[in-house]
């Protein structure tokens, strides 16, 4: 084999290894904390986008009954309870997010069609609400060319466990309407992973703290 051929083979193998590594990392980011069963389950909101181009399912177990977790879910949103993530990071881009440390009674009853803002000029709408089990938001980010280039659902589902704890599953689904959308969504999904895993931990911390204080759950 010539020197040039050997270089070509090394480049090809190196590229394949890099691709395999990226693919493996991507798969893990898209299912952080989720079990195999949770990946295959049809969750609330899935019927709205039956053939998505991208799905992310992330989960956490919370040592609190679902009735104690639900209030933190249902009050999310800019100008509401926030998102329990990195407020300082979101506010660098002018999102004006302030994550609540207490349950806010005025934001406990969203209705179908209500706007839940991600930022002052960006909102999703409540597509489904089933207290205290599921909240599904739907929408997309408009572009200068007009409407959103993708449809999007953001679902929060709570499931009780035999020991009294709660499983929280957050699922994102994207259905592209333009060929170039993957080039935009894939990088955003990395940011979404960072923020979602922090949101899961933020909800867990809050719900477990208030539950311990009330003496309702002895983990």
PDB file of C-alpha atoms in Angstrom:
ATOM      1  CA  UNK A   1       0.000   0.000   0.000  1.00  0.00           C
ATOM      2  CA  UNK A   2       1.372   3.403  -0.934  1.00  0.00           C
ATOM      3  CA  UNK A   3       1.984   6.191   1.565  1.00  0.00           C
ATOM      4  CA  UNK A   4      -0.873   8.199   0.083  1.00  0.00           C
ATOM      5  CA  UNK A   5      -3.221   5.226   0.414  1.00  0.00           C
ATOM      6  CA  UNK A   6      -2.232   4.720   4.031  1.00  0.00           C
ATOM      7  CA  UNK A   7      -2.945   8.379   4.771  1.00  0.00           C
ATOM      8  CA  UNK A   8      -6.330   8.058   3.103  1.00  0.00           C
ATOM      9  CA  UNK A   9      -7.177   4.971   5.164  1.00  0.00           C
ATOM     10  CA  UNK A  10      -6.074   6.655   8.407  1.00  0.00           C
ATOM     11  CA  UNK A  11      -8.200   9.684   7.580  1.00  0.00           C
ATOM     12  CA  UNK A  12     -11.170   7.494   6.795  1.00  0.00           C
ATOM     13  CA  UNK A  13     -10.818   5.494  10.018  1.00  0.00           C
ATOM     14  CA  UNK A  14     -10.267   8.638  12.051  1.00  0.00           C
ATOM     15  CA  UNK A  15     -13.370  10.243  10.576  1.00  0.00           C
ATOM     16  CA  UNK A  16     -15.420   7.124  11.278  1.00  0.00           C
ATOM     17  CA  UNK A  17     -14.279   7.088  14.912  1.00  0.00           C
ATOM     18  CA  UNK A  18     -15.119  10.769  15.355  1.00  0.00           C
ATOM     19  CA  UNK A  19     -18.560  10.207  13.810  1.00  0.00           C
ATOM     20  CA  UNK A  20     -19.174   7.198  16.051  1.00  0.00           C
ATOM     21  CA  UNK A  21     -18.149   9.206  19.110  1.00  0.00           C
ATOM     22  CA  UNK A  22     -20.413  12.120  18.227  1.00  0.00           C
ATOM     23  CA  UNK A  23     -23.302   9.750  17.546  1.00  0.00           C
ATOM     24  CA  UNK A  24     -22.824   8.020  20.907  1.00  0.00           C
ATOM     25  CA  UNK A  25     -22.642  11.295  22.839  1.00  0.00           C
ATOM     26  CA  UNK A  26     -25.669  12.657  20.998  1.00  0.00           C
ATOM     27  CA  UNK A  27     -27.722   9.569  21.834  1.00  0.00           C
ATOM     28  CA  UNK A  28     -26.852   9.924  25.522  1.00  0.00           C
ATOM     29  CA  UNK A  29     -27.760  13.607  25.574  1.00  0.00           C
ATOM     30  CA  UNK A  30     -31.138  12.862  24.004  1.00  0.00           C
ATOM     31  CA  UNK A  31     -32.038  10.300  26.691  1.00  0.00           C
ATOM     32  CA  UNK A  32     -30.396  11.657  29.851  1.00  0.00           C
ATOM     33  CA  UNK A  33     -31.800   9.825  32.874  1.00  0.00           C
ATOM     34  CA  UNK A  34     -34.444   7.979  30.842  1.00  0.00           C
ATOM     35  CA  UNK A  35     -34.957   4.221  30.966  1.00  0.00           C
ATOM     36  CA  UNK A  36     -35.473   2.058  27.887  1.00  0.00           C
ATOM     37  CA  UNK A  37     -39.154   1.743  28.793  1.00  0.00           C
ATOM     38  CA  UNK A  38     -39.536   5.512  29.030  1.00  0.00           C
ATOM     39  CA  UNK A  39     -38.069   5.912  25.573  1.00  0.00           C
ATOM     40  CA  UNK A  40     -40.630   3.558  24.046  1.00  0.00           C
ATOM     41  CA  UNK A  41     -43.723   4.732  25.944  1.00  0.00           C
ATOM     42  CA  UNK A  42     -46.241   6.959  24.158  1.00  0.00           C
ATOM     43  CA  UNK A  43     -46.420  10.007  26.422  1.00  0.00           C
ATOM     44  CA  UNK A  44     -49.022  12.786  26.496  1.00  0.00           C
ATOM     45  CA  UNK A  45     -48.436  15.113  23.565  1.00  0.00           C
ATOM     46  CA  UNK A  46     -46.879  12.465  21.326  1.00  0.00           C
ATOM     47  CA  UNK A  47     -50.101  12.230  19.328  1.00  0.00           C
ATOM     48  CA  UNK A  48     -49.732  15.880  18.315  1.00  0.00           C
ATOM     49  CA  UNK A  49     -46.546  15.114  16.359  1.00  0.00           C
ATOM     50  CA  UNK A  50     -46.806  11.437  15.364  1.00  0.00           C
ATOM     51  CA  UNK A  51     -43.777  11.518  13.040  1.00  0.00           C
ATOM     52  CA  UNK A  52     -41.133  13.801  14.603  1.00  0.00           C
ATOM     53  CA  UNK A  53     -37.706  14.354  13.111  1.00  0.00           C
ATOM     54  CA  UNK A  54     -36.090  14.620  16.537  1.00  0.00           C
ATOM     55  CA  UNK A  55     -37.139  13.412  19.983  1.00  0.00           C
ATOM     56  CA  UNK A  56     -35.431  13.954  23.325  1.00  0.00           C
ATOM     57  CA  UNK A  57     -36.630  12.158  26.467  1.00  0.00           C
ATOM     58  CA  UNK A  58     -35.075  13.018  29.824  1.00  0.00           C
ATOM     59  CA  UNK A  59     -36.102  11.890  33.288  1.00  0.00           C
ATOM     60  CA  UNK A  60     -35.473  12.036  37.009  1.00  0.00           C
ATOM     61  CA  UNK A  61     -36.868  10.370  40.143  1.00  0.00           C
ATOM     62  CA  UNK A  62     -38.164  12.746  42.804  1.00  0.00           C
ATOM     63  CA  UNK A  63     -38.614  11.702  46.444  1.00  0.00           C
ATOM     64  CA  UNK A  64     -42.001  13.360  46.685  1.00  0.00           C
ATOM     65  CA  UNK A  65     -45.586  12.437  45.748  1.00  0.00           C
ATOM     66  CA  UNK A  66     -46.717  13.726  42.380  1.00  0.00           C
ATOM     67  CA  UNK A  67     -49.164  16.161  44.025  1.00  0.00           C
ATOM     68  CA  UNK A  68     -46.133  17.911  45.521  1.00  0.00           C
ATOM     69  CA  UNK A  69     -44.226  17.970  42.237  1.00  0.00           C
ATOM     70  CA  UNK A  70     -47.052  19.199  40.011  1.00  0.00           C
ATOM     71  CA  UNK A  71     -47.193  22.787  41.380  1.00  0.00           C
ATOM     72  CA  UNK A  72     -43.606  23.364  40.302  1.00  0.00           C
ATOM     73  CA  UNK A  73     -44.325  22.055  36.794  1.00  0.00           C
ATOM     74  CA  UNK A  74     -47.506  23.966  36.153  1.00  0.00           C
ATOM     75  CA  UNK A  75     -46.069  27.376  37.081  1.00  0.00           C
ATOM     76  CA  UNK A  76     -43.130  27.321  34.657  1.00  0.00           C
ATOM     77  CA  UNK A  77     -42.638  30.191  32.259  1.00  0.00           C
ATOM     78  CA  UNK A  78     -41.105  33.614  31.882  1.00  0.00           C
ATOM     79  CA  UNK A  79     -42.960  36.072  34.094  1.00  0.00           C
ATOM     80  CA  UNK A  80     -44.265  33.074  36.061  1.00  0.00           C
ATOM     81  CA  UNK A  81     -42.196  30.581  38.068  1.00  0.00           C
ATOM     82  CA  UNK A  82     -39.230  30.550  35.689  1.00  0.00           C
ATOM     83  CA  UNK A  83     -37.552  27.338  34.548  1.00  0.00           C
ATOM     84  CA  UNK A  84     -35.366  26.391  37.545  1.00  0.00           C
ATOM     85  CA  UNK A  85     -32.244  26.396  35.390  1.00  0.00           C
ATOM     86  CA  UNK A  86     -29.359  28.867  35.082  1.00  0.00           C
ATOM     87  CA  UNK A  87     -31.204  32.182  35.328  1.00  0.00           C
ATOM     88  CA  UNK A  88     -28.021  34.203  34.923  1.00  0.00           C
ATOM     89  CA  UNK A  89     -27.276  32.441  31.626  1.00  0.00           C
ATOM     90  CA  UNK A  90     -30.789  32.935  30.251  1.00  0.00           C
ATOM     91  CA  UNK A  91     -30.741  36.567  31.288  1.00  0.00           C
ATOM     92  CA  UNK A  92     -27.559  37.196  29.309  1.00  0.00           C
ATOM     93  CA  UNK A  93     -29.776  37.029  26.213  1.00  0.00           C
ATOM     94  CA  UNK A  94     -32.500  39.195  27.740  1.00  0.00           C
ATOM     95  CA  UNK A  95     -34.909  36.424  28.741  1.00  0.00           C
ATOM     96  CA  UNK A  96     -35.686  38.081  32.109  1.00  0.00           C
ATOM     97  CA  UNK A  97     -36.075  34.758  33.942  1.00  0.00           C
ATOM     98  CA  UNK A  98     -36.440  34.535  37.722  1.00  0.00           C
ATOM     99  CA  UNK A  99     -36.909  30.995  39.000  1.00  0.00           C
ATOM    100  CA  UNK A 100     -39.281  30.796  41.953  1.00  0.00           C
ATOM    101  CA  UNK A 101     -38.274  29.220  45.238  1.00  0.00           C
ATOM    102  CA  UNK A 102     -41.876  28.860  46.377  1.00  0.00           C
ATOM    103  CA  UNK A 103     -45.136  27.662  44.849  1.00  0.00           C
ATOM    104  CA  UNK A 104     -47.043  30.572  43.289  1.00  0.00           C
ATOM    105  CA  UNK A 105     -50.840  30.152  43.679  1.00  0.00           C
ATOM    106  CA  UNK A 106     -51.647  32.595  40.868  1.00  0.00           C
ATOM    107  CA  UNK A 107     -49.995  30.330  38.262  1.00  0.00           C
ATOM    108  CA  UNK A 108     -51.456  26.973  39.231  1.00  0.00           C
ATOM    109  CA  UNK A 109     -54.325  26.743  36.743  1.00  0.00           C
ATOM    110  CA  UNK A 110     -53.269  27.226  33.105  1.00  0.00           C
ATOM    111  CA  UNK A 111     -55.891  26.514  30.452  1.00  0.00           C
ATOM    112  CA  UNK A 112     -55.745  25.135  26.930  1.00  0.00           C
ATOM    113  CA  UNK A 113     -54.506  27.848  24.596  1.00  0.00           C
ATOM    114  CA  UNK A 114     -52.800  29.915  27.293  1.00  0.00           C
ATOM    115  CA  UNK A 115     -49.431  31.395  26.374  1.00  0.00           C
ATOM    116  CA  UNK A 116     -46.414  30.226  28.371  1.00  0.00           C
ATOM    117  CA  UNK A 117     -43.542  32.519  27.517  1.00  0.00           C
ATOM    118  CA  UNK A 118     -39.973  31.319  27.087  1.00  0.00           C
ATOM    119  CA  UNK A 119     -38.825  34.944  26.839  1.00  0.00           C
ATOM    120  CA  UNK A 120     -40.675  38.282  26.670  1.00  0.00           C
ATOM    121  CA  UNK A 121     -41.273  37.983  22.901  1.00  0.00           C
ATOM    122  CA  UNK A 122     -41.410  34.190  22.579  1.00  0.00           C
ATOM    123  CA  UNK A 123     -44.183  31.889  23.770  1.00  0.00           C
ATOM    124  CA  UNK A 124     -45.533  28.374  23.510  1.00  0.00           C
ATOM    125  CA  UNK A 125     -49.191  27.517  24.035  1.00  0.00           C
ATOM    126  CA  UNK A 126     -50.752  25.034  26.405  1.00  0.00           C
ATOM    127  CA  UNK A 127     -51.880  22.126  24.233  1.00  0.00           C
ATOM    128  CA  UNK A 128     -52.829  19.669  26.978  1.00  0.00           C
ATOM    129  CA  UNK A 129     -53.177  19.884  30.730  1.00  0.00           C
ATOM    130  CA  UNK A 130     -54.148  16.964  32.973  1.00  0.00           C
ATOM    131  CA  UNK A 131     -53.552  17.817  36.647  1.00  0.00           C
ATOM    132  CA  UNK A 132     -51.521  16.450  38.336  1.00  0.00           C
ATOM    133  CA  UNK A 133     -50.161  14.221  35.588  1.00  0.00           C
ATOM    134  CA  UNK A 134     -49.262  16.060  32.410  1.00  0.00           C
ATOM    135  CA  UNK A 135     -48.614  19.481  30.897  1.00  0.00           C
ATOM    136  CA  UNK A 136     -47.940  19.758  27.156  1.00  0.00           C
ATOM    137  CA  UNK A 137     -46.805  22.955  25.449  1.00  0.00           C
ATOM    138  CA  UNK A 138     -46.673  23.455  21.691  1.00  0.00           C
ATOM    139  CA  UNK A 139     -45.238  25.987  19.264  1.00  0.00           C
ATOM    140  CA  UNK A 140     -42.132  27.027  17.401  1.00  0.00           C
ATOM    141  CA  UNK A 141     -39.734  29.941  17.007  1.00  0.00           C
ATOM    142  CA  UNK A 142     -40.758  32.325  14.188  1.00  0.00           C
ATOM    143  CA  UNK A 143     -38.144  33.507  11.681  1.00  0.00           C
ATOM    144  CA  UNK A 144     -37.776  36.712   9.686  1.00  0.00           C
ATOM    145  CA  UNK A 145     -39.324  34.839   6.763  1.00  0.00           C
ATOM    146  CA  UNK A 146     -42.582  34.233   8.597  1.00  0.00           C
ATOM    147  CA  UNK A 147     -43.866  31.414  10.756  1.00  0.00           C
ATOM    148  CA  UNK A 148     -41.876  28.749  12.598  1.00  0.00           C
ATOM    149  CA  UNK A 149     -39.888  26.361  10.361  1.00  0.00           C
ATOM    150  CA  UNK A 150     -40.771  23.482  12.672  1.00  0.00           C
ATOM    151  CA  UNK A 151     -43.553  22.285  14.964  1.00  0.00           C
ATOM    152  CA  UNK A 152     -42.547  21.552  18.538  1.00  0.00           C
ATOM    153  CA  UNK A 153     -44.024  19.927  21.637  1.00  0.00           C
ATOM    154  CA  UNK A 154     -42.636  20.131  25.145  1.00  0.00           C
ATOM    155  CA  UNK A 155     -44.286  17.643  27.483  1.00  0.00           C
ATOM    156  CA  UNK A 156     -43.952  17.210  31.255  1.00  0.00           C
ATOM    157  CA  UNK A 157     -45.354  13.943  32.595  1.00  0.00           C
ATOM    158  CA  UNK A 158     -45.518  12.730  36.188  1.00  0.00           C
ATOM    159  CA  UNK A 159     -45.887   9.057  37.139  1.00  0.00           C
ATOM    160  CA  UNK A 160     -46.237   7.772  40.721  1.00  0.00           C
ATOM    161  CA  UNK A 161     -43.913   4.992  41.879  1.00  0.00           C
ATOM    162  CA  UNK A 162     -44.751   2.193  44.369  1.00  0.00           C
ATOM    163  CA  UNK A 163     -42.515   3.716  47.059  1.00  0.00           C
ATOM    164  CA  UNK A 164     -44.400   7.018  46.933  1.00  0.00           C
ATOM    165  CA  UNK A 165     -41.836   8.869  44.847  1.00  0.00           C
ATOM    166  CA  UNK A 166     -42.506  10.380  41.431  1.00  0.00           C
ATOM    167  CA  UNK A 167     -40.933   9.909  38.042  1.00  0.00           C
ATOM    168  CA  UNK A 168     -40.743  13.126  36.000  1.00  0.00           C
ATOM    169  CA  UNK A 169     -40.283  12.722  32.246  1.00  0.00           C
ATOM    170  CA  UNK A 170     -39.676  15.697  29.975  1.00  0.00           C
ATOM    171  CA  UNK A 171     -40.035  15.011  26.263  1.00  0.00           C
ATOM    172  CA  UNK A 172     -39.250  17.335  23.346  1.00  0.00           C
ATOM    173  CA  UNK A 173     -40.397  16.530  19.806  1.00  0.00           C
ATOM    174  CA  UNK A 174     -39.556  18.456  16.651  1.00  0.00           C
ATOM    175  CA  UNK A 175     -41.233  18.077  13.268  1.00  0.00           C
ATOM    176  CA  UNK A 176     -39.339  19.979  10.572  1.00  0.00           C
ATOM    177  CA  UNK A 177     -41.186  21.876   7.858  1.00  0.00           C
ATOM    178  CA  UNK A 178     -38.078  23.084   5.994  1.00  0.00           C
ATOM    179  CA  UNK A 179     -35.032  21.125   4.904  1.00  0.00           C
ATOM    180  CA  UNK A 180     -32.483  23.336   6.654  1.00  0.00           C
ATOM    181  CA  UNK A 181     -34.064  23.206  10.115  1.00  0.00           C
ATOM    182  CA  UNK A 182     -31.846  20.343  11.328  1.00  0.00           C
ATOM    183  CA  UNK A 183     -28.840  22.653  10.984  1.00  0.00           C
ATOM    184  CA  UNK A 184     -30.485  24.976  13.494  1.00  0.00           C
ATOM    185  CA  UNK A 185     -32.138  22.491  15.861  1.00  0.00           C
ATOM    186  CA  UNK A 186     -29.223  20.091  16.375  1.00  0.00           C
ATOM    187  CA  UNK A 187     -26.922  22.739  17.945  1.00  0.00           C
ATOM    188  CA  UNK A 188     -29.841  24.100  19.973  1.00  0.00           C
ATOM    189  CA  UNK A 189     -30.509  20.608  21.305  1.00  0.00           C
ATOM    190  CA  UNK A 190     -27.096  20.590  23.002  1.00  0.00           C
ATOM    191  CA  UNK A 191     -28.101  23.762  24.841  1.00  0.00           C
ATOM    192  CA  UNK A 192     -31.484  22.191  25.569  1.00  0.00           C
ATOM    193  CA  UNK A 193     -29.752  19.232  27.226  1.00  0.00           C
ATOM    194  CA  UNK A 194     -27.756  21.532  29.511  1.00  0.00           C
ATOM    195  CA  UNK A 195     -30.842  23.489  30.509  1.00  0.00           C
ATOM    196  CA  UNK A 196     -33.206  20.506  30.789  1.00  0.00           C
ATOM    197  CA  UNK A 197     -30.996  18.450  33.071  1.00  0.00           C
ATOM    198  CA  UNK A 198     -30.662  21.517  35.294  1.00  0.00           C
ATOM    199  CA  UNK A 199     -34.438  22.010  35.193  1.00  0.00           C
ATOM    200  CA  UNK A 200     -34.987  18.400  36.239  1.00  0.00           C
ATOM    201  CA  UNK A 201     -32.606  18.810  39.147  1.00  0.00           C
ATOM    202  CA  UNK A 202     -34.123  22.183  40.024  1.00  0.00           C
ATOM    203  CA  UNK A 203     -37.630  20.750  40.217  1.00  0.00           C
ATOM    204  CA  UNK A 204     -36.351  17.743  42.180  1.00  0.00           C
ATOM    205  CA  UNK A 205     -34.564  19.948  44.714  1.00  0.00           C
ATOM    206  CA  UNK A 206     -37.596  22.173  45.257  1.00  0.00           C
ATOM    207  CA  UNK A 207     -40.189  19.414  45.508  1.00  0.00           C
ATOM    208  CA  UNK A 208     -38.068  17.300  47.843  1.00  0.00           C
ATOM    209  CA  UNK A 209     -37.293  20.263  50.079  1.00  0.00           C
ATOM    210  CA  UNK A 210     -40.929  21.254  50.543  1.00  0.00           C
ATOM    211  CA  UNK A 211     -41.987  17.634  50.972  1.00  0.00           C
ATOM    212  CA  UNK A 212     -39.390  17.037  53.703  1.00  0.00           C
ATOM    213  CA  UNK A 213     -40.519  20.205  55.425  1.00  0.00           C
ATOM    214  CA  UNK A 214     -44.132  19.036  55.404  1.00  0.00           C
ATOM    215  CA  UNK A 215     -43.221  15.539  56.613  1.00  0.00           C
ATOM    216  CA  UNK A 216     -45.275  13.927  53.813  1.00  0.00           C
ATOM    217  CA  UNK A 217     -42.512  11.714  52.501  1.00  0.00           C
ATOM    218  CA  UNK A 218     -39.932   9.713  54.420  1.00  0.00           C
ATOM    219  CA  UNK A 219     -37.375   8.718  51.756  1.00  0.00           C
TER     220      UNK A 219
END
